[in-house]
Structures are given as structure tokens and as C-alpha cells.
mmCIF file with all atom_site columns, C-alpha atoms in Angstrom:
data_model
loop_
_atom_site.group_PDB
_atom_site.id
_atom_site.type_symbol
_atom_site.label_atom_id
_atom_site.label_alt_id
_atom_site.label_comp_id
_atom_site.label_asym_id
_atom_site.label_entity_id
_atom_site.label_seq_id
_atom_site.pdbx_PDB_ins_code
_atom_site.Cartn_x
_atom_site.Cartn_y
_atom_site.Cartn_z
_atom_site.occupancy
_atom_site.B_iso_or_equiv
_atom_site.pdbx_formal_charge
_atom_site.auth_seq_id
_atom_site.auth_comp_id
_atom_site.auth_asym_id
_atom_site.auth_atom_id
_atom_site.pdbx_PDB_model_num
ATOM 1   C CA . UNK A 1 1   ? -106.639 -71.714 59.321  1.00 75.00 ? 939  UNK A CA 1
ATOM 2   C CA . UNK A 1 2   ? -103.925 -74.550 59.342  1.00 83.00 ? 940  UNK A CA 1
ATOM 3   C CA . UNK A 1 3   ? -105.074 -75.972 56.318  1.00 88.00 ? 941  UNK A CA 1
ATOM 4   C CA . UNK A 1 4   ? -104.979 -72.967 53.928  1.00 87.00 ? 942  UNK A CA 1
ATOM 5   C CA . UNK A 1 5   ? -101.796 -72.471 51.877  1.00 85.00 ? 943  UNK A CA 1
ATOM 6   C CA . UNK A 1 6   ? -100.115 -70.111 49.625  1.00 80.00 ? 944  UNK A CA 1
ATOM 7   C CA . UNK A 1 7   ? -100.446 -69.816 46.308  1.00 74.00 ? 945  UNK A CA 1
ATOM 8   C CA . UNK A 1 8   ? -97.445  -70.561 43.934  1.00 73.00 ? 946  UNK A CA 1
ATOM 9   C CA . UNK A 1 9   ? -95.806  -67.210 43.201  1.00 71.00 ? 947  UNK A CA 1
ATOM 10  C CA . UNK A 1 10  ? -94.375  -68.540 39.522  1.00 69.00 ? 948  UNK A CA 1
ATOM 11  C CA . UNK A 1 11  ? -97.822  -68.045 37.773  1.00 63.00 ? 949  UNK A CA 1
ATOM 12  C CA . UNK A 1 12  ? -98.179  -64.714 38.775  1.00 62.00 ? 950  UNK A CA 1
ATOM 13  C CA . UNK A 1 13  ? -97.837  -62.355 35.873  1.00 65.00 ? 951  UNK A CA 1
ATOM 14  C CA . UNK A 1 14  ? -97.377  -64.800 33.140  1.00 64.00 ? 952  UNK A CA 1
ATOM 15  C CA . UNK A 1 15  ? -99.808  -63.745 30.874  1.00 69.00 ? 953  UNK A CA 1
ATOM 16  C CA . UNK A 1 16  ? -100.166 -64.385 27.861  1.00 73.00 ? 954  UNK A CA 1
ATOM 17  C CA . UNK A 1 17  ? -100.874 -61.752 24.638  1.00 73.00 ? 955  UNK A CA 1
ATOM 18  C CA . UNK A 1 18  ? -103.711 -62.742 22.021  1.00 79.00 ? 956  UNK A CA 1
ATOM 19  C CA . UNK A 1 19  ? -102.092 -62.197 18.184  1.00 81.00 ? 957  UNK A CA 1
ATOM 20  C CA . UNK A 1 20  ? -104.129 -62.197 15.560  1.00 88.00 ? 958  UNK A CA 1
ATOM 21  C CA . UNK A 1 21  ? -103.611 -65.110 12.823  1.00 91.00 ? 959  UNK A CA 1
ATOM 22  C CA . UNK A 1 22  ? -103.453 -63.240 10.589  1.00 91.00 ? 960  UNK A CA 1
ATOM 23  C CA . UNK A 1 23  ? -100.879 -60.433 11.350  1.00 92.00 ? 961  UNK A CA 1
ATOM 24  C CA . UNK A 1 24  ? -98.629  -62.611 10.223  1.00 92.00 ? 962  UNK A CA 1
ATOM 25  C CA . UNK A 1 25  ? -99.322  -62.335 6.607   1.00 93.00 ? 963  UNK A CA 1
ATOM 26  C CA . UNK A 1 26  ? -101.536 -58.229 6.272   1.00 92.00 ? 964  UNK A CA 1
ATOM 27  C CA . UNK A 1 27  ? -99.427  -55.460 4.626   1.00 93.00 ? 965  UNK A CA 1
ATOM 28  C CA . UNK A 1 28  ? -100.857 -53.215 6.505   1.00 94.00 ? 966  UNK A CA 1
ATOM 29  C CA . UNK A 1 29  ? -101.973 -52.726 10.738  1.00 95.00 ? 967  UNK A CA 1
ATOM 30  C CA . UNK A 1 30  ? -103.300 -50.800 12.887  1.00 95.00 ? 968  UNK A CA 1
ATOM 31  C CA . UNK A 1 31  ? -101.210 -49.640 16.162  1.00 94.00 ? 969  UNK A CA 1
ATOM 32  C CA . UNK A 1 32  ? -102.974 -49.573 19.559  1.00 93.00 ? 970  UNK A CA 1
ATOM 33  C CA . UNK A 1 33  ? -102.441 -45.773 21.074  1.00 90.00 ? 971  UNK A CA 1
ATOM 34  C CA . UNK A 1 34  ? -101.810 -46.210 24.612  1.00 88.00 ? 972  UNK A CA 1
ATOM 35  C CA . UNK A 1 35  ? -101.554 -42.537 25.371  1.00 87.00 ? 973  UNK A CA 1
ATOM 36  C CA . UNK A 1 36  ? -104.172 -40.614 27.308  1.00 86.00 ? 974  UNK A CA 1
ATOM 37  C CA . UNK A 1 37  ? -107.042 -39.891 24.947  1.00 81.00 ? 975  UNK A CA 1
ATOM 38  C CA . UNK A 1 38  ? -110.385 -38.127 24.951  1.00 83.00 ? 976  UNK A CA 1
ATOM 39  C CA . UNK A 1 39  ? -113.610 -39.889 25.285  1.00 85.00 ? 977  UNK A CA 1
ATOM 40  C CA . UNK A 1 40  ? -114.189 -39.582 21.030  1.00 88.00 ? 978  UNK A CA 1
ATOM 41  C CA . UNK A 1 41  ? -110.206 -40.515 20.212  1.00 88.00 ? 979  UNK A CA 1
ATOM 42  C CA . UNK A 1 42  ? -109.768 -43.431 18.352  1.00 91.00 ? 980  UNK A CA 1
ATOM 43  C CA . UNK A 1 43  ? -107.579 -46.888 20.164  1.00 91.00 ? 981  UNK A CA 1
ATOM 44  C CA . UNK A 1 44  ? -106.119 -47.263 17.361  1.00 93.00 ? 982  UNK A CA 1
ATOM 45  C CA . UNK A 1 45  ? -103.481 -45.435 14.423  1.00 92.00 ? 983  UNK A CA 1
ATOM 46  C CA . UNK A 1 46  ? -103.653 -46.110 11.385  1.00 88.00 ? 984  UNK A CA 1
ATOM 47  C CA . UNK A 1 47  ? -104.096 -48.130 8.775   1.00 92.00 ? 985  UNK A CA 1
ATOM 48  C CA . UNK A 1 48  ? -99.926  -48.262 8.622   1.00 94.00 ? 986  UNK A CA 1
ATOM 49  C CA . UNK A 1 49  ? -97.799  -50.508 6.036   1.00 94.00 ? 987  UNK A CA 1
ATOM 50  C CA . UNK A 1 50  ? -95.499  -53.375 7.281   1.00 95.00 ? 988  UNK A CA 1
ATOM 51  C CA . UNK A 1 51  ? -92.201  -52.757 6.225   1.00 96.00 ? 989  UNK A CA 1
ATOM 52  C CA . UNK A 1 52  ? -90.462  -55.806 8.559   1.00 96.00 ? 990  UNK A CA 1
ATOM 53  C CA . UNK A 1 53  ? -91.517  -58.843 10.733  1.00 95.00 ? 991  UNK A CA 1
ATOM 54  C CA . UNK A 1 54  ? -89.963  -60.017 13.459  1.00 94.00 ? 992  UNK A CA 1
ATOM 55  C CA . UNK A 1 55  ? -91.250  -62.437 16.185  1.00 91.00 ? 993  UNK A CA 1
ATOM 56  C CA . UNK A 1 56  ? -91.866  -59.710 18.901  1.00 92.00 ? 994  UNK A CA 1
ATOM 57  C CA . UNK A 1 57  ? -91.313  -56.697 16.800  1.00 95.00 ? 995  UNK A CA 1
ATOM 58  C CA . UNK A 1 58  ? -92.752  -55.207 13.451  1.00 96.00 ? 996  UNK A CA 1
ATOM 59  C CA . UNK A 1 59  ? -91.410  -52.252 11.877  1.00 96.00 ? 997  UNK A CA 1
ATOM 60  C CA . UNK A 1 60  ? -94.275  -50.233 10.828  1.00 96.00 ? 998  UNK A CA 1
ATOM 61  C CA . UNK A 1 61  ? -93.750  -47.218 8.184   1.00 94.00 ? 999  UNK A CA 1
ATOM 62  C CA . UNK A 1 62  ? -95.849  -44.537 9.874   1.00 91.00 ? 1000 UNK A CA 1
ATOM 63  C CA . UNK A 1 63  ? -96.730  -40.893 8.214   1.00 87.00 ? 1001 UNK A CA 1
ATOM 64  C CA . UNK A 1 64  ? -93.109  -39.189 9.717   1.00 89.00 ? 1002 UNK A CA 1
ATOM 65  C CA . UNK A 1 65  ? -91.084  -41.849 10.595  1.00 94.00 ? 1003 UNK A CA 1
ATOM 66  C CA . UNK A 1 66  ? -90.368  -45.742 10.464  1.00 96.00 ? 1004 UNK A CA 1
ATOM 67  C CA . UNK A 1 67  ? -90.985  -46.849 13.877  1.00 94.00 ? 1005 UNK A CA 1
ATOM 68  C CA . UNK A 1 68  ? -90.481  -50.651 15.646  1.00 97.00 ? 1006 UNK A CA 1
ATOM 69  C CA . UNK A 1 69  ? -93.751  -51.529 17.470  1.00 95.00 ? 1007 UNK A CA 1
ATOM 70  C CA . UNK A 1 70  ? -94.373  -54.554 19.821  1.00 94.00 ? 1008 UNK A CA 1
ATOM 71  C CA . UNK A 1 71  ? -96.894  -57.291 18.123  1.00 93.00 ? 1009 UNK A CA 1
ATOM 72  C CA . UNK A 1 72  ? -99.010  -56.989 21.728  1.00 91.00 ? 1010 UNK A CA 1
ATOM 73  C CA . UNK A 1 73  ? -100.174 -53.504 20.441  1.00 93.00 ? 1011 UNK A CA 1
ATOM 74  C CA . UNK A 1 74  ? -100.644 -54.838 16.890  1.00 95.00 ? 1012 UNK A CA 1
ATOM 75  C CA . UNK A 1 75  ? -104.181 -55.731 14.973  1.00 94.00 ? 1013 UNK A CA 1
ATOM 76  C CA . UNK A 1 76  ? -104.054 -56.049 10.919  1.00 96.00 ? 1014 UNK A CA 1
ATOM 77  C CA . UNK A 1 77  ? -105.580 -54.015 9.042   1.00 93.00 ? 1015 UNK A CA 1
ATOM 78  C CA . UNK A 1 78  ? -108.055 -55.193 5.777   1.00 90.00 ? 1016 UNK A CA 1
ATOM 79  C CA . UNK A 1 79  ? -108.132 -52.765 3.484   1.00 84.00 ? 1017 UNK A CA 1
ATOM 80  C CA . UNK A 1 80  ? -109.966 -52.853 -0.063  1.00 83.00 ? 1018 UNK A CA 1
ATOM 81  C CA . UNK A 1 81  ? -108.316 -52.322 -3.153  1.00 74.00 ? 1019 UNK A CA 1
ATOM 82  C CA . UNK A 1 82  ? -109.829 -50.029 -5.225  1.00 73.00 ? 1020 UNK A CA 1
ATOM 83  C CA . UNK A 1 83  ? -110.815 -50.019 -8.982  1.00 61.00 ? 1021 UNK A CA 1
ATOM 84  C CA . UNK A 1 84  ? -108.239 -47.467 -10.324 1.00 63.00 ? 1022 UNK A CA 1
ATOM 85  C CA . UNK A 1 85  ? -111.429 -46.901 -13.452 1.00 59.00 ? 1023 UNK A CA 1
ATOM 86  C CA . UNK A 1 86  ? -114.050 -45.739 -10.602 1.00 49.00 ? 1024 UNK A CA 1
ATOM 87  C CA . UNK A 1 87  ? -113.455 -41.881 -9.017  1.00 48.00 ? 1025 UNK A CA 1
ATOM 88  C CA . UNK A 1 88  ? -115.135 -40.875 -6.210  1.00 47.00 ? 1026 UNK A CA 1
ATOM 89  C CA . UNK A 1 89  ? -116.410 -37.837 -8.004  1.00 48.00 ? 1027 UNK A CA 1
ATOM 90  C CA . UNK A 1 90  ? -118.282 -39.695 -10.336 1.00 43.00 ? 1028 UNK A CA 1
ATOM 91  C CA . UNK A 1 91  ? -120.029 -41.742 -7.978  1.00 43.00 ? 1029 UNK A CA 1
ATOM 92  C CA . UNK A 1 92  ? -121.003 -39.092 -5.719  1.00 44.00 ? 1030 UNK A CA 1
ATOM 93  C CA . UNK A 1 93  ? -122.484 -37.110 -9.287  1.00 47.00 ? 1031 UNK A CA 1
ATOM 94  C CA . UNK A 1 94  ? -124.664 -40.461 -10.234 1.00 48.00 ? 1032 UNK A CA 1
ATOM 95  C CA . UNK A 1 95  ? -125.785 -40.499 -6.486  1.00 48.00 ? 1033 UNK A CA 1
ATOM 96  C CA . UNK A 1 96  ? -126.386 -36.655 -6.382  1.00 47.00 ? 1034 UNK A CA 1
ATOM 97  C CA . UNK A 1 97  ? -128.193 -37.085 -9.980  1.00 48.00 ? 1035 UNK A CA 1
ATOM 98  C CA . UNK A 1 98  ? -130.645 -40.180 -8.798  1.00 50.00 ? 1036 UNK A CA 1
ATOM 99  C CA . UNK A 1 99  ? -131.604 -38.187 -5.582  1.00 46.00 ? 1037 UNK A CA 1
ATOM 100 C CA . UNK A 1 100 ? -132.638 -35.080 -7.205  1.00 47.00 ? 1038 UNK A CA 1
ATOM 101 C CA . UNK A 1 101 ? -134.945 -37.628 -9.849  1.00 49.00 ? 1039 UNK A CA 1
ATOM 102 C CA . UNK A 1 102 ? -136.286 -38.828 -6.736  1.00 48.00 ? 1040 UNK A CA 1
ATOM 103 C CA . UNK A 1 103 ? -137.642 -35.542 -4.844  1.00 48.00 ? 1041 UNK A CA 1
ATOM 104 C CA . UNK A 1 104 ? -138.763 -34.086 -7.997  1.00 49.00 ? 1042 UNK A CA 1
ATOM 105 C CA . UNK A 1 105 ? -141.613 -36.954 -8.119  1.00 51.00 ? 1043 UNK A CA 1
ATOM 106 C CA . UNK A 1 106 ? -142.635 -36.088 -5.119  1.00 50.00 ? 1044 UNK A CA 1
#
């Protein structure tokens, strides 16, 4: 029992926070939701645009405010751009139009 001595207080609690490479650079992010949530709720909001960077802090343009979030609760977001000549109703008719081809061979 002599032998055995205490740990070193200092290195409790410094942990470190994984950030994403690339947060540094997305437009947009998602925001970690730390609230209490249902068993089907999301853990994250979002997609939400960048408006500032700072090296703890972003300020994140949300749907009723601009709010300053930590970067620990931070993960970017990769969203597609889409062809302004495509609409979604015009796929969904072509897809609509090849399935009813389809069960009327059948």
C-alpha cells in the first residue's frame, strides 16, 4: 500500500474537442442540439449558413435569429448545388411516367 501514489490532478479534465478540417472553409453547418430530445429527434439543426468565423466561436444565421455557437457543437454541412434548369416536378412526372410503362407490361 506504501508504494501506490496519486495521480497528478493537472490532467484531469483537459480534454480535448475533435474539429472537423474542414469547418474551417463550409458555408454552411450543422449545430449539435444538446437539449432533451425524443428517441426519433434529430442531434443535429440544420443545414445553417456561416455568416462569421472566429477561433472558438462561429456566428451561424439560423431561421429567426443570428446566433454565436461554440465550434465544439459544430460539424459542416455538404450540401449540393442544384441545376437551376432541372425542377423537381419534372423529374418526379418522367419517374411517375416510366413506372406506369412498367406495370402496364405486366
Amino acid at each position: 500500500m506504501q508504494a501506490l501514489r496519486p495521480v497528478p490532478a493537472s490532467s484531469h479534465g483537459s480534454r480535448t474537442t475533435f474539429v472537423y478540417k474542414d469547418l474551417a472553409t463550409t458555408p454552411y453547418v450543422f449545430v449539435r442540439n444538446d437539449a432533451m430530445k425524443s428517441c426519433l429527434q434529430p442531434n443535429y439543426d440544420g443545414p445553417f449558413e456561416v455568416i462569421n468565423r472566429e477561433k472558438k466561436f462561429y456566428t451561424v444565421q439560423t431561421a429567426e435569429k443570428v446566433v454565436k455557437v461554440s465550434t465544439d457543437r459544430l460539424k459542416p454541412a455538404y450540401v449540393l448545388v442544384e441545376d437551376p434548369g432541372i425542377s423537381p416536378r419534372s423529374v418526379l412526372s418522367d419517374a411517375n411516367h416510366e413506372r406506369l410503362k412498367h406495370l402496364m407490361f405486366q
